[in-house]
XYZ file of C-alpha atoms in Angstrom:
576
model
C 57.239 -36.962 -212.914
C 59.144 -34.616 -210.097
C 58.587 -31.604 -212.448
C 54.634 -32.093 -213.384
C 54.699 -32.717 -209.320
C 56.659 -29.622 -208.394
C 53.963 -27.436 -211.279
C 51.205 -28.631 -209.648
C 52.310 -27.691 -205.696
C 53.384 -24.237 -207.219
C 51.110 -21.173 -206.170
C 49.856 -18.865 -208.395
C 52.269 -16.243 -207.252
C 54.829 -18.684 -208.240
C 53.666 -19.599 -211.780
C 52.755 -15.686 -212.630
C 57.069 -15.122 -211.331
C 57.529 -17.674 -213.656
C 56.253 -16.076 -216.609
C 58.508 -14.126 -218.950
C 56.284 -12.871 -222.279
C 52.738 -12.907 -223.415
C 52.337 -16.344 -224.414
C 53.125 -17.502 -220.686
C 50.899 -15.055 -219.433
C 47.938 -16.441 -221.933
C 49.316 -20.032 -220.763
C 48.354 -19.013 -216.981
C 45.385 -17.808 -217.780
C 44.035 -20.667 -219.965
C 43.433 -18.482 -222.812
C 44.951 -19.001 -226.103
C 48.009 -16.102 -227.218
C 46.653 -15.133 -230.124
C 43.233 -14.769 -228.384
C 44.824 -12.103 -225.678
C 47.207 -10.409 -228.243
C 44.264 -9.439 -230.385
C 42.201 -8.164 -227.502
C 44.664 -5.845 -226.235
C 46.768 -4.990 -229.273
C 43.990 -5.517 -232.514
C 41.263 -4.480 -231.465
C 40.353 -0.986 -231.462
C 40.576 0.621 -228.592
C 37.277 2.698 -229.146
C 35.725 -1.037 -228.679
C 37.033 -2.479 -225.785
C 35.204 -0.097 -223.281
C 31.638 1.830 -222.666
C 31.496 4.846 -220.798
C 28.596 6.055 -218.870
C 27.561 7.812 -215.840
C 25.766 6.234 -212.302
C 24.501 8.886 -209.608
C 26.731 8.462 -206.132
C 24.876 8.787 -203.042
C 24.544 12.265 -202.233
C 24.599 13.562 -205.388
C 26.998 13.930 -208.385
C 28.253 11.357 -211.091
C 30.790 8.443 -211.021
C 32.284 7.567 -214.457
C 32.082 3.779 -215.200
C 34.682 2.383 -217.812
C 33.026 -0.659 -218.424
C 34.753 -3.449 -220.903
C 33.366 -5.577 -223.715
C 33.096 -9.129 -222.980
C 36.173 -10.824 -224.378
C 38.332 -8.137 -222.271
C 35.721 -8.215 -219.289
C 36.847 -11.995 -219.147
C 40.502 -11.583 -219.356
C 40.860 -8.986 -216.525
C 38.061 -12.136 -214.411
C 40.600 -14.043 -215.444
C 43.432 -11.946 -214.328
C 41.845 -10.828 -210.901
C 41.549 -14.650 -209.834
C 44.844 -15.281 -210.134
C 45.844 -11.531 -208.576
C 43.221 -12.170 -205.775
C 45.114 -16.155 -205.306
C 48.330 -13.998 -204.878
C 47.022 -11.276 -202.476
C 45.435 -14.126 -199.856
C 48.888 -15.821 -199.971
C 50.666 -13.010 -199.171
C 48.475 -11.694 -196.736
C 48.641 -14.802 -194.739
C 52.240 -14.798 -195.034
C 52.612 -11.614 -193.764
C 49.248 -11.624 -191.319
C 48.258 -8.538 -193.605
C 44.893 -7.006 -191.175
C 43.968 -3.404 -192.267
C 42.660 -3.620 -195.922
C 38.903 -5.016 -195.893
C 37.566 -3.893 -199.319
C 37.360 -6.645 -201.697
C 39.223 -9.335 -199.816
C 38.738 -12.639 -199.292
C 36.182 -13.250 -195.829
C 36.120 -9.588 -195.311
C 34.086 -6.533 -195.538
C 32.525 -3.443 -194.130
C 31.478 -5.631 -191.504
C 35.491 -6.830 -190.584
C 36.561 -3.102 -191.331
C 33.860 -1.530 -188.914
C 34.606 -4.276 -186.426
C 37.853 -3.145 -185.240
C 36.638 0.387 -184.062
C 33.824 -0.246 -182.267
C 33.720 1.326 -178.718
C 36.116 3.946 -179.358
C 36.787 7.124 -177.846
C 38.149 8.817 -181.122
C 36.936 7.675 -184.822
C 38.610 9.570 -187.471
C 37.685 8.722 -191.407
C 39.093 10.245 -194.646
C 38.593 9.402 -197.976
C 41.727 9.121 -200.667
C 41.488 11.720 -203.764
C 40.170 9.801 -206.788
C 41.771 6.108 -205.573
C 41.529 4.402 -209.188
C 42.250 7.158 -210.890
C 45.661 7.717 -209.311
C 46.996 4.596 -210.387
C 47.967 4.572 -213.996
C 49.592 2.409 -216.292
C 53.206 3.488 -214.748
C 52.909 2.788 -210.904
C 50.916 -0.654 -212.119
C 54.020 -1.694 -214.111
C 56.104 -0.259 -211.470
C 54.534 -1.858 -209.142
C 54.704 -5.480 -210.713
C 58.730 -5.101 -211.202
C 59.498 -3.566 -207.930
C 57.990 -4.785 -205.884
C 60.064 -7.831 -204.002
C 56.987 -10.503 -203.650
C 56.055 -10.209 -207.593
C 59.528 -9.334 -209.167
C 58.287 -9.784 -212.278
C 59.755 -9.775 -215.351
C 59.066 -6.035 -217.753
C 57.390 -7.910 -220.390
C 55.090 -9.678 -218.032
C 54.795 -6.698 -215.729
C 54.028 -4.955 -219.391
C 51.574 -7.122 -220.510
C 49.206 -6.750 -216.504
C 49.665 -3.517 -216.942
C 47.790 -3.549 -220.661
C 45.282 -5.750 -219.484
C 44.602 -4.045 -216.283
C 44.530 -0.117 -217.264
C 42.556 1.917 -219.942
C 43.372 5.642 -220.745
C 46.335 5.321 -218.842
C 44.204 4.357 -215.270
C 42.934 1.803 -213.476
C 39.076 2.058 -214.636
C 36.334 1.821 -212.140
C 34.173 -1.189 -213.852
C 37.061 -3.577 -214.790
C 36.888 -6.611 -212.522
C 40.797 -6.610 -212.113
C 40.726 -2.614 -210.668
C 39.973 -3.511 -206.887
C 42.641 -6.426 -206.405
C 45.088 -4.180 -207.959
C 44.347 -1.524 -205.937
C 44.751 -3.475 -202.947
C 48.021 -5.138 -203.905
C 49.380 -1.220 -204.822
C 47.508 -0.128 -201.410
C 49.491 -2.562 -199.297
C 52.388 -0.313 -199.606
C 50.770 2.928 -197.783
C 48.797 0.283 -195.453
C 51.894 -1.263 -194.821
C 53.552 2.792 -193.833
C 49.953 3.691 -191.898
C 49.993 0.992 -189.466
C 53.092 1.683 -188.028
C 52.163 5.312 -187.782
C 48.777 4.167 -185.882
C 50.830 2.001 -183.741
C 53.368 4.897 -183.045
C 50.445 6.790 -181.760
C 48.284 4.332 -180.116
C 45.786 3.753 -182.939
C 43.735 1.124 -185.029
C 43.871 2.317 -188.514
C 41.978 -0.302 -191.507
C 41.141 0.795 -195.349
C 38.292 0.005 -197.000
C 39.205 0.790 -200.551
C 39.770 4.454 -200.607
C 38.407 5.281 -196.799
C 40.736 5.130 -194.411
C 39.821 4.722 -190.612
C 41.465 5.766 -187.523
C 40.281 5.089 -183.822
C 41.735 5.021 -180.265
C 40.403 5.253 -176.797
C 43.312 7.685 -175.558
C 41.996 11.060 -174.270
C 43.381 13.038 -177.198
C 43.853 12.497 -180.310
C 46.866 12.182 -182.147
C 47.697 15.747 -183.636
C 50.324 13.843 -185.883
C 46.936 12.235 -187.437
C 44.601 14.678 -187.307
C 43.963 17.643 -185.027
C 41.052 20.735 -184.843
C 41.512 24.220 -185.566
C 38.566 26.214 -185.090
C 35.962 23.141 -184.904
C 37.257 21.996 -188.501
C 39.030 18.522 -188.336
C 42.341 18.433 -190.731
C 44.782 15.975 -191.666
C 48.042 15.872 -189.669
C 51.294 16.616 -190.936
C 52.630 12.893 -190.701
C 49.574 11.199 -192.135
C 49.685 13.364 -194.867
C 53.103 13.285 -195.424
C 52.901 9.252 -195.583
C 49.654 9.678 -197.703
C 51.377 11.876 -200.346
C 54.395 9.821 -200.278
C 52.626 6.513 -201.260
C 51.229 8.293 -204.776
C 47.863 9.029 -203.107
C 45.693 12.311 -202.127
C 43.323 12.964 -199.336
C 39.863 14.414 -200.333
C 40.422 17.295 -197.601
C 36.435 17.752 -198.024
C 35.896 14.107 -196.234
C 38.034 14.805 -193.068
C 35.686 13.409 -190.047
C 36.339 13.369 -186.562
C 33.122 11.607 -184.931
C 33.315 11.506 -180.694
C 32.206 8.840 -178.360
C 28.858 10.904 -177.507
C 27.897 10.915 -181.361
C 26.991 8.492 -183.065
C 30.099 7.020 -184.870
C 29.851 5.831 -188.539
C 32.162 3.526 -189.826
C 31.700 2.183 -193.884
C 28.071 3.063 -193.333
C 27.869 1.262 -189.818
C 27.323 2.612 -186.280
C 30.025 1.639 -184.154
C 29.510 2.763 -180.805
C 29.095 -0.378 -178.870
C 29.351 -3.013 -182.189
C 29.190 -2.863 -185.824
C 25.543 -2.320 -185.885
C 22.865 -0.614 -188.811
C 21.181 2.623 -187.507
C 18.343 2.237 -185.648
C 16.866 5.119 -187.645
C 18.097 3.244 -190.916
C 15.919 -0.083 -189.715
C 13.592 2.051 -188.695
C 12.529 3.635 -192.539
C 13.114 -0.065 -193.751
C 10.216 -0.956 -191.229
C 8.178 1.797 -192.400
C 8.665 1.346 -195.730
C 7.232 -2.659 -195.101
C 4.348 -1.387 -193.809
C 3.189 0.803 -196.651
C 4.608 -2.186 -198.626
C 2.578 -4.610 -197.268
C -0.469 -2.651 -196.612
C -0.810 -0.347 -200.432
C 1.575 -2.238 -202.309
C 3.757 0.555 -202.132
C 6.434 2.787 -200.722
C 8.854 5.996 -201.343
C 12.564 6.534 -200.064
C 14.969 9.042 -200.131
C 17.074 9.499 -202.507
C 19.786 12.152 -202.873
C 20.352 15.586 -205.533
C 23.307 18.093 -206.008
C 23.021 20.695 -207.913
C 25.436 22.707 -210.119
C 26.739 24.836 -206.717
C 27.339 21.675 -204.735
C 24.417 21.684 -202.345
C 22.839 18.327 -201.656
C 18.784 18.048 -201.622
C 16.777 14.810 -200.803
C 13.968 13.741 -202.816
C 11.073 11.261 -202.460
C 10.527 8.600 -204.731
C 8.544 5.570 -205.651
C 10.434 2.335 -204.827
C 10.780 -1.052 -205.648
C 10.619 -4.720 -203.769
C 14.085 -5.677 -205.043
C 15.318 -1.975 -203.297
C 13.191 -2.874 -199.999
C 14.756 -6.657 -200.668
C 18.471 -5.515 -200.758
C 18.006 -3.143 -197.599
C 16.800 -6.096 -195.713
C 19.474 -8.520 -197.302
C 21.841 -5.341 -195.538
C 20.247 -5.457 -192.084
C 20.081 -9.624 -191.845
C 23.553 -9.695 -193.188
C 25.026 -7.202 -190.170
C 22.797 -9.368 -187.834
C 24.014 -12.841 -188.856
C 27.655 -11.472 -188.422
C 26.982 -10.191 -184.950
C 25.128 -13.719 -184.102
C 28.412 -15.533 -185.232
C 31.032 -12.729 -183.455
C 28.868 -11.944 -180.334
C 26.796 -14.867 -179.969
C 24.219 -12.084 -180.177
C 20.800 -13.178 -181.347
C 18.859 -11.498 -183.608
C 16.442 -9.582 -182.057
C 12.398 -11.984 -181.875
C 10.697 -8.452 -183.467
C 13.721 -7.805 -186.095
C 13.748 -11.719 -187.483
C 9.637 -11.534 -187.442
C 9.862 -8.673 -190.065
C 12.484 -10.482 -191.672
C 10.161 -13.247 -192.478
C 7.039 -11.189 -193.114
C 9.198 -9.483 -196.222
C 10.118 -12.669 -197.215
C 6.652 -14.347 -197.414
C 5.508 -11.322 -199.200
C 8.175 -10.503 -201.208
C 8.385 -14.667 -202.805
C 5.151 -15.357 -202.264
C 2.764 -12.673 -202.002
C 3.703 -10.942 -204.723
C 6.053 -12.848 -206.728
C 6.553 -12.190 -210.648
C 5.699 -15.715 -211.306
C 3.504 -18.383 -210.114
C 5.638 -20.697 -207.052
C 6.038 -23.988 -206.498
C 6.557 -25.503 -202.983
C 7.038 -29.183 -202.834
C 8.109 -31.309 -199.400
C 11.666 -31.796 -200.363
C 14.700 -31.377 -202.930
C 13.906 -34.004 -204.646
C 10.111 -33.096 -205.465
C 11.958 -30.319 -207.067
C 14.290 -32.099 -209.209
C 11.249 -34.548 -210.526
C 9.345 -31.347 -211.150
C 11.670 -29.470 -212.700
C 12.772 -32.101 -215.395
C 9.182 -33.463 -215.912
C 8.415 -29.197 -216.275
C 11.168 -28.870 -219.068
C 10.337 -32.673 -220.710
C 6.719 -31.449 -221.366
C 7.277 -27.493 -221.970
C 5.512 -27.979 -225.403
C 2.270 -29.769 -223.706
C 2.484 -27.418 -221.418
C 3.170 -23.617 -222.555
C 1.759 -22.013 -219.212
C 4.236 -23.515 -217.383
C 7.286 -23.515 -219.934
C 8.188 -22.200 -223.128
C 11.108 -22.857 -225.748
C 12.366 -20.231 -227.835
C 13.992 -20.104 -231.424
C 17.277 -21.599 -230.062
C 15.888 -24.342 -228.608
C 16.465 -23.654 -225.087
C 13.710 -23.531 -222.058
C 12.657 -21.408 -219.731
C 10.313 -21.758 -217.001
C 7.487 -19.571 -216.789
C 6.757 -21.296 -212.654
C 9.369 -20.774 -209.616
C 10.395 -24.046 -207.772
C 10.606 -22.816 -204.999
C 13.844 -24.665 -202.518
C 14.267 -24.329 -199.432
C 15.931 -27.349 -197.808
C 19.200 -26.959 -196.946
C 19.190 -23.161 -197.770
C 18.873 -19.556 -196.354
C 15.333 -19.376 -197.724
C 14.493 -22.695 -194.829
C 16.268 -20.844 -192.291
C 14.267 -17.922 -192.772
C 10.359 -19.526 -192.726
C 11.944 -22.242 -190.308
C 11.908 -25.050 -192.880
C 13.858 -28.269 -193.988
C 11.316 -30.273 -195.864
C 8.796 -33.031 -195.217
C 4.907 -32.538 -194.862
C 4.763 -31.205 -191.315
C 6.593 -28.379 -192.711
C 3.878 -27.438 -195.414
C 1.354 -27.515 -192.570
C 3.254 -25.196 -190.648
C 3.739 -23.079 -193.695
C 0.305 -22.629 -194.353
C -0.591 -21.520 -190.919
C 2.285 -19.064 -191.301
C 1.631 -17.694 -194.323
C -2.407 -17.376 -193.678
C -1.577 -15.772 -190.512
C 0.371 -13.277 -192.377
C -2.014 -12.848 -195.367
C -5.047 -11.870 -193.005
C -3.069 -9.623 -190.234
C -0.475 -8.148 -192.882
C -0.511 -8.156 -196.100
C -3.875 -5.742 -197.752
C -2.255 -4.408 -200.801
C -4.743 -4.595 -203.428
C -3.640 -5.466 -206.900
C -0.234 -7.294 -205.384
C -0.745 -10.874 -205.789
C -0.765 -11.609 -209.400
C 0.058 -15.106 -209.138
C -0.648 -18.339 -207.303
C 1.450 -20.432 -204.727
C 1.041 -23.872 -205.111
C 1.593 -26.516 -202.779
C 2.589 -29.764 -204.024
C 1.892 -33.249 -201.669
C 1.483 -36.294 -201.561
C -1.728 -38.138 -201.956
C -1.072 -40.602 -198.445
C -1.234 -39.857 -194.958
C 1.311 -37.226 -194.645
C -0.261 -35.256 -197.568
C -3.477 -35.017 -195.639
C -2.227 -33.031 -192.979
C -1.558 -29.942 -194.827
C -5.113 -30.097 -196.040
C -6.775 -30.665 -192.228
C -4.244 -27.404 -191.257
C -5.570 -25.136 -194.525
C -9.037 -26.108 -193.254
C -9.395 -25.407 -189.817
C -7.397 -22.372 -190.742
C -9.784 -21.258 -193.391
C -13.106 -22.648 -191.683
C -13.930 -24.598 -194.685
C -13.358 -28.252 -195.695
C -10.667 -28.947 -198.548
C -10.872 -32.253 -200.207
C -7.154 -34.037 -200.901
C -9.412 -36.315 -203.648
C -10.071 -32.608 -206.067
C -7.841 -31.731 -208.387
C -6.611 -28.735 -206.817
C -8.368 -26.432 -203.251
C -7.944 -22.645 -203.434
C -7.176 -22.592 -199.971
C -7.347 -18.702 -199.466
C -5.726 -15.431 -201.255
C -3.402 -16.727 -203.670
C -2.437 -20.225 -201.780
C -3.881 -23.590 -203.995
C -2.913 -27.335 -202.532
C -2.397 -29.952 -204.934
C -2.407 -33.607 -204.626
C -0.735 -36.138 -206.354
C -3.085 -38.271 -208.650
C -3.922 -41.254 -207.664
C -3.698 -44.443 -210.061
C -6.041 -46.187 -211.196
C -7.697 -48.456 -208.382
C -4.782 -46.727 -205.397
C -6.033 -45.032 -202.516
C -2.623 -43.262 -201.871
C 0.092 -42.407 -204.256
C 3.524 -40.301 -203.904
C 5.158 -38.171 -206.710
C 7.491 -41.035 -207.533
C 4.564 -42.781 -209.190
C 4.458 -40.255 -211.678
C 7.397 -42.143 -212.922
C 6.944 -44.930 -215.619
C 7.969 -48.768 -214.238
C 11.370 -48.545 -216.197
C 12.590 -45.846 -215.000
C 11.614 -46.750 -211.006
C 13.710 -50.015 -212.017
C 16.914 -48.323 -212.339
C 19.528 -50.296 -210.503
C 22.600 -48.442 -209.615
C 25.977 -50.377 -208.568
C 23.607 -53.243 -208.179
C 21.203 -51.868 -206.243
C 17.419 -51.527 -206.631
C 15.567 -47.999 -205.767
C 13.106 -48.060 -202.838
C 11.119 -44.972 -202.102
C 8.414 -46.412 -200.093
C 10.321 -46.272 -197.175
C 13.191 -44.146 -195.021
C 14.878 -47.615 -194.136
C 16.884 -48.869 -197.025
C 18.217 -52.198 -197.195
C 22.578 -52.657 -198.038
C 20.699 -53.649 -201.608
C 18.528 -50.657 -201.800
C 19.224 -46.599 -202.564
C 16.688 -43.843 -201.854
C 15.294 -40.976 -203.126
C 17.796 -38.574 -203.192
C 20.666 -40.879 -205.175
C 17.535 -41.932 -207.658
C 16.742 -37.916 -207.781
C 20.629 -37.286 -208.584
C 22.505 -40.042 -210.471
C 18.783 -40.924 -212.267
C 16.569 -38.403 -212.452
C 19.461 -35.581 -212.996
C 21.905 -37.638 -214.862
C 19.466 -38.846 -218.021
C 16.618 -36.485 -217.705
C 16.769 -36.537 -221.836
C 16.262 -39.903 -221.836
C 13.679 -40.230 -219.579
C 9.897 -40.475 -220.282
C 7.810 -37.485 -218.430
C 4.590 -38.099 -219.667
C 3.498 -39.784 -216.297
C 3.701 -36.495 -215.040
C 0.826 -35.085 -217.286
C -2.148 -35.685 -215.118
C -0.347 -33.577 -212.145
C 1.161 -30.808 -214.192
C -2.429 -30.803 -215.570
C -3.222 -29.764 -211.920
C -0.440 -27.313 -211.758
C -1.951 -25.580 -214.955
C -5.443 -25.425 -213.851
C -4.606 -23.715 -210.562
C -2.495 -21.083 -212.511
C -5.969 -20.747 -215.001
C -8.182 -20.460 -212.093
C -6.193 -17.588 -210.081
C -5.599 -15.834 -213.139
C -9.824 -15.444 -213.281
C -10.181 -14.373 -210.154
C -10.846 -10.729 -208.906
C -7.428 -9.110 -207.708
């Protein structure tokens, strides 16, 4: 019993010191030996990996060395337990300067620490991967005094790890290896920045210096005739840790100039260009307005000079830009206590309304809570064969949904419109959305598809419909089918049975199912207050609904997914 206890308290840098040959290795891993023998020593090598080319930034190519699946898992499988070792030794030894690819850190941490600074100095290392080849990551594994590992095992990382005798940029175990090999000149470069009254951090290969002395360090970096160079100590530490510095990325940025750190301004905070949000505003407009919009994008040619061209873009792009900005924002809201500017988280939300509902590649559902979702997704699924505009199954057997349920509650996406679920909320949706629809969003030819709002047939269901009519100047009636409300919103009601005046979507449910006792308890969703005999809607939607959807019978569902389709046939009829 003490030795199962004592395996099961030990770390993962403790197991992986453990290890001795490839079968323990396999054994940490939880693959089988003859499974990870074959992949690295059967297989042909001209197999395991793909080659091909991206475009960087400003022009030129990065070669990508991606892996086939079997290996691609193995070096997953590999990083996780290298990434388990890195976080325990960085908290042992309170590790602070490498921010690229760590656990809870970033270009937002590695920008962080030189904001406000006199003196910024960034350098890029000389091909970072590419210097570390099957040698220094054995090496590194055996000497090193936290790993110690034993040759075979250090062997056997090594073989997993590197591919034509480097580290290859598209393996998943490259950037925690890097880091753990990095450590050592990180280790050599903070001292020096502390010798000399500096911050230094590394964020993969770029390497940051800043201080708020009057001169900078000429042991760093100094100028000779207005061109920045390395100094003779940092380069002599740089060299002697088995790396390079790309002497063409030497940058010395002042206080009066705006100061770039990982691709944020740093002057006062970590902060996104104002001239960066300002194209990303731009670009919304012409989104929202002609249903498209160009950026810049970057071309070298054969002598090295760099030319920007215009070109069409797309919403994911314009969606991944924004993702950038809110991202930076949210950090300074959680570091500064900084909100987000009223403007700034406006925009935010106008992209999002048009980019999930406006014009989004499928036709959205938006109930009043999580567990409307979970009834309609199962019911959906249940009935994809009565039903083919809303699912489909394939030659496998598996579903797919041809609608978006759209959730909210308890997510980013609620945060964002200001939602957590319940009928008030659709009402305020719709006088959000129409609001946006008739001041914002004029591209013609956008809105392919319809969003659908799913309520209740009883007195809370009725308020979204009084909102969508005095908003639209017309009366919608919660007894039709479905109301097009206006552009490409619909509201639809739960049926009502036969001789009810109100119903909710649980009565789409047959008797025996809505009898479901759990732990002796009976399921009451007619009201908030449950009884100590009673569970609610969201244990029903879980441990019922969830757990024997294949059991269940959906067909009570028909008449309102009947709805569902009919709005999707009516939009798709209508002028765009």
């Amino acid at each position: 019993m003490s030795a199962v206890r004592s395996t099961l308290t030990m770390s993962k840098l403790q197991h992986l010191k453990s290890t001795s040959n490839l079968h323990s290795v396999a054994n940490l891993l939880g693959l089988k030996p003859a499974h990870l023998a074959y992949n690295l020593y059967k297989k042909p090598d001209a197999e395991k990996y793909t080659k091909f080319e991206i475009p960087k930034r400003y022009g030129g190519k990065r070669i990508i060395s991606a892996p086939n699946a079997d290996l691609k898992h193995i070096q997953r499988l590999l990083a996780a337990v290298l990434m388990d070792c890195l976080n325990e030794l960085n908290a042992k030894y309170n590790r602070q300067a490498a921010h690229g690819f760590i656990t809870q850190r970033s270009i937002l941490t590695n920008a962080h620490q030189h904001r406000g600074r006199g003196h910024v100095l960034n350098l890029d290392l000389q091909d970072f991967f590419g210097s570390i080849n099957f040698g220094r990551v054995r090496g590194f594994f055996i000497a090193d005094k936290d790993f110690s590992l034993h040759p075979a095992v250090a062997t056997v990382l090594a073989q997993i790890a590197c591919f034509e005798n480097t580290l290859p940029q598209g393996s998943p175990a490259s950037p925690v290896i890097s880091n753990l090999i990095g450590n050592v000149l990180d280790t050599h470069l903070i001292k020096l920045a502390r010798k000399h009254g500096c911050v230094y951090t590394r964020y993969a290969d770029d390497l940051t210096f800043s201080t708020n002395l009057p001169n900078f360090p000429e042991e760093l970096a100094y100028s000779k005739f207005g061109v920045w160079t390395t100094g003779t100590s940092l380069l002599k530490v740089i060299k002697q840790s088995g790396f390079d510095v790309n002497t063409s990325k030497v940058r010395m940025q002042l206080e009066d100039s705006q100061q770039n750190v990982t691709g944020l301004v740093v002057n006062q905070k970590a902060n996104t260009a104002a001239s960066y949000r300002s194209s990303i505003r731009a670009m919304a407009k012409n989104l929202f307005k002609t249903g498209n919009f160009t950026h810049d994008s970057f071309i070298k040619d054969s002598a090295g000079n760099v030319s920007k061209n215009s070109e069409l873009g797309t919403v994911a792009q314009l969606q991944g830009m924004f993702g950038h900005i809110k991202h930076v924002d949210e950090f300074n809201l959680q570091i500064r206590r900084q909100e987000i500017p009223t403007g700034r988280a406006s925009l935010y939300k106008r992209f999002f309304l048009f980019s999930q509902f406006f014009c989004s590649s499928k036709p959205v559902i938006l109930c009043e809570g999580k567990t409307d979702n979970i009834y309609l997704l199962h019911a959906i699924r249940s009935r994809a064969n009565h039903f083919p505009q809303l699912a489909e199954t394939n030659a496998t057997g598996s579903i797919s949904l041809l609608i978006r349920i759209f959730k909210y509650v308890e997510r980013k996406a609620g945060r964002t419109l200001g939602m957590s679920g319940g009928d008030g909320e659709i009402s305020k949706f719709i006088g959000t959305y129409l609001t946006e629809v008739s001041k914002h969003f004029k591209a013609p030819g956008v809105s392919q598809h319809p969003v659908i709002l799913v309520v209740d047939h009883d007195s809370g269901g009725k308020g979204p419909y009084e909102t969508a009519s005095k908003k639209v100047g017309k009366t919608l009636d919660i007894l039709n089918p479905f109301e097009h409300v206006a552009a490409n919103l619909y509201l639809v009601a739960t049926p009502l049975p036969f001789g009810a005046t109100s119903s909710c979507i649980e009565d789409c449910f047959q008797p025996t199912t809505l009898a479901k006792t759990l732990g002796g308890k009976t399921f009451n969703y007619k009201t908030k207050h449950l009884k100590p005999t009673e569970y609610g809607k969201s244990y029903f939607a879980e441990h019922v609904v969830q757990a024997d959807a294949g059991t269940i019978d959906f067909s009570g569902f028909d008449p309102l997914l009947d709805r569902i389709n009919s709005v999707i046939v009516h939009y798709a009829k209508l002028p765009k």
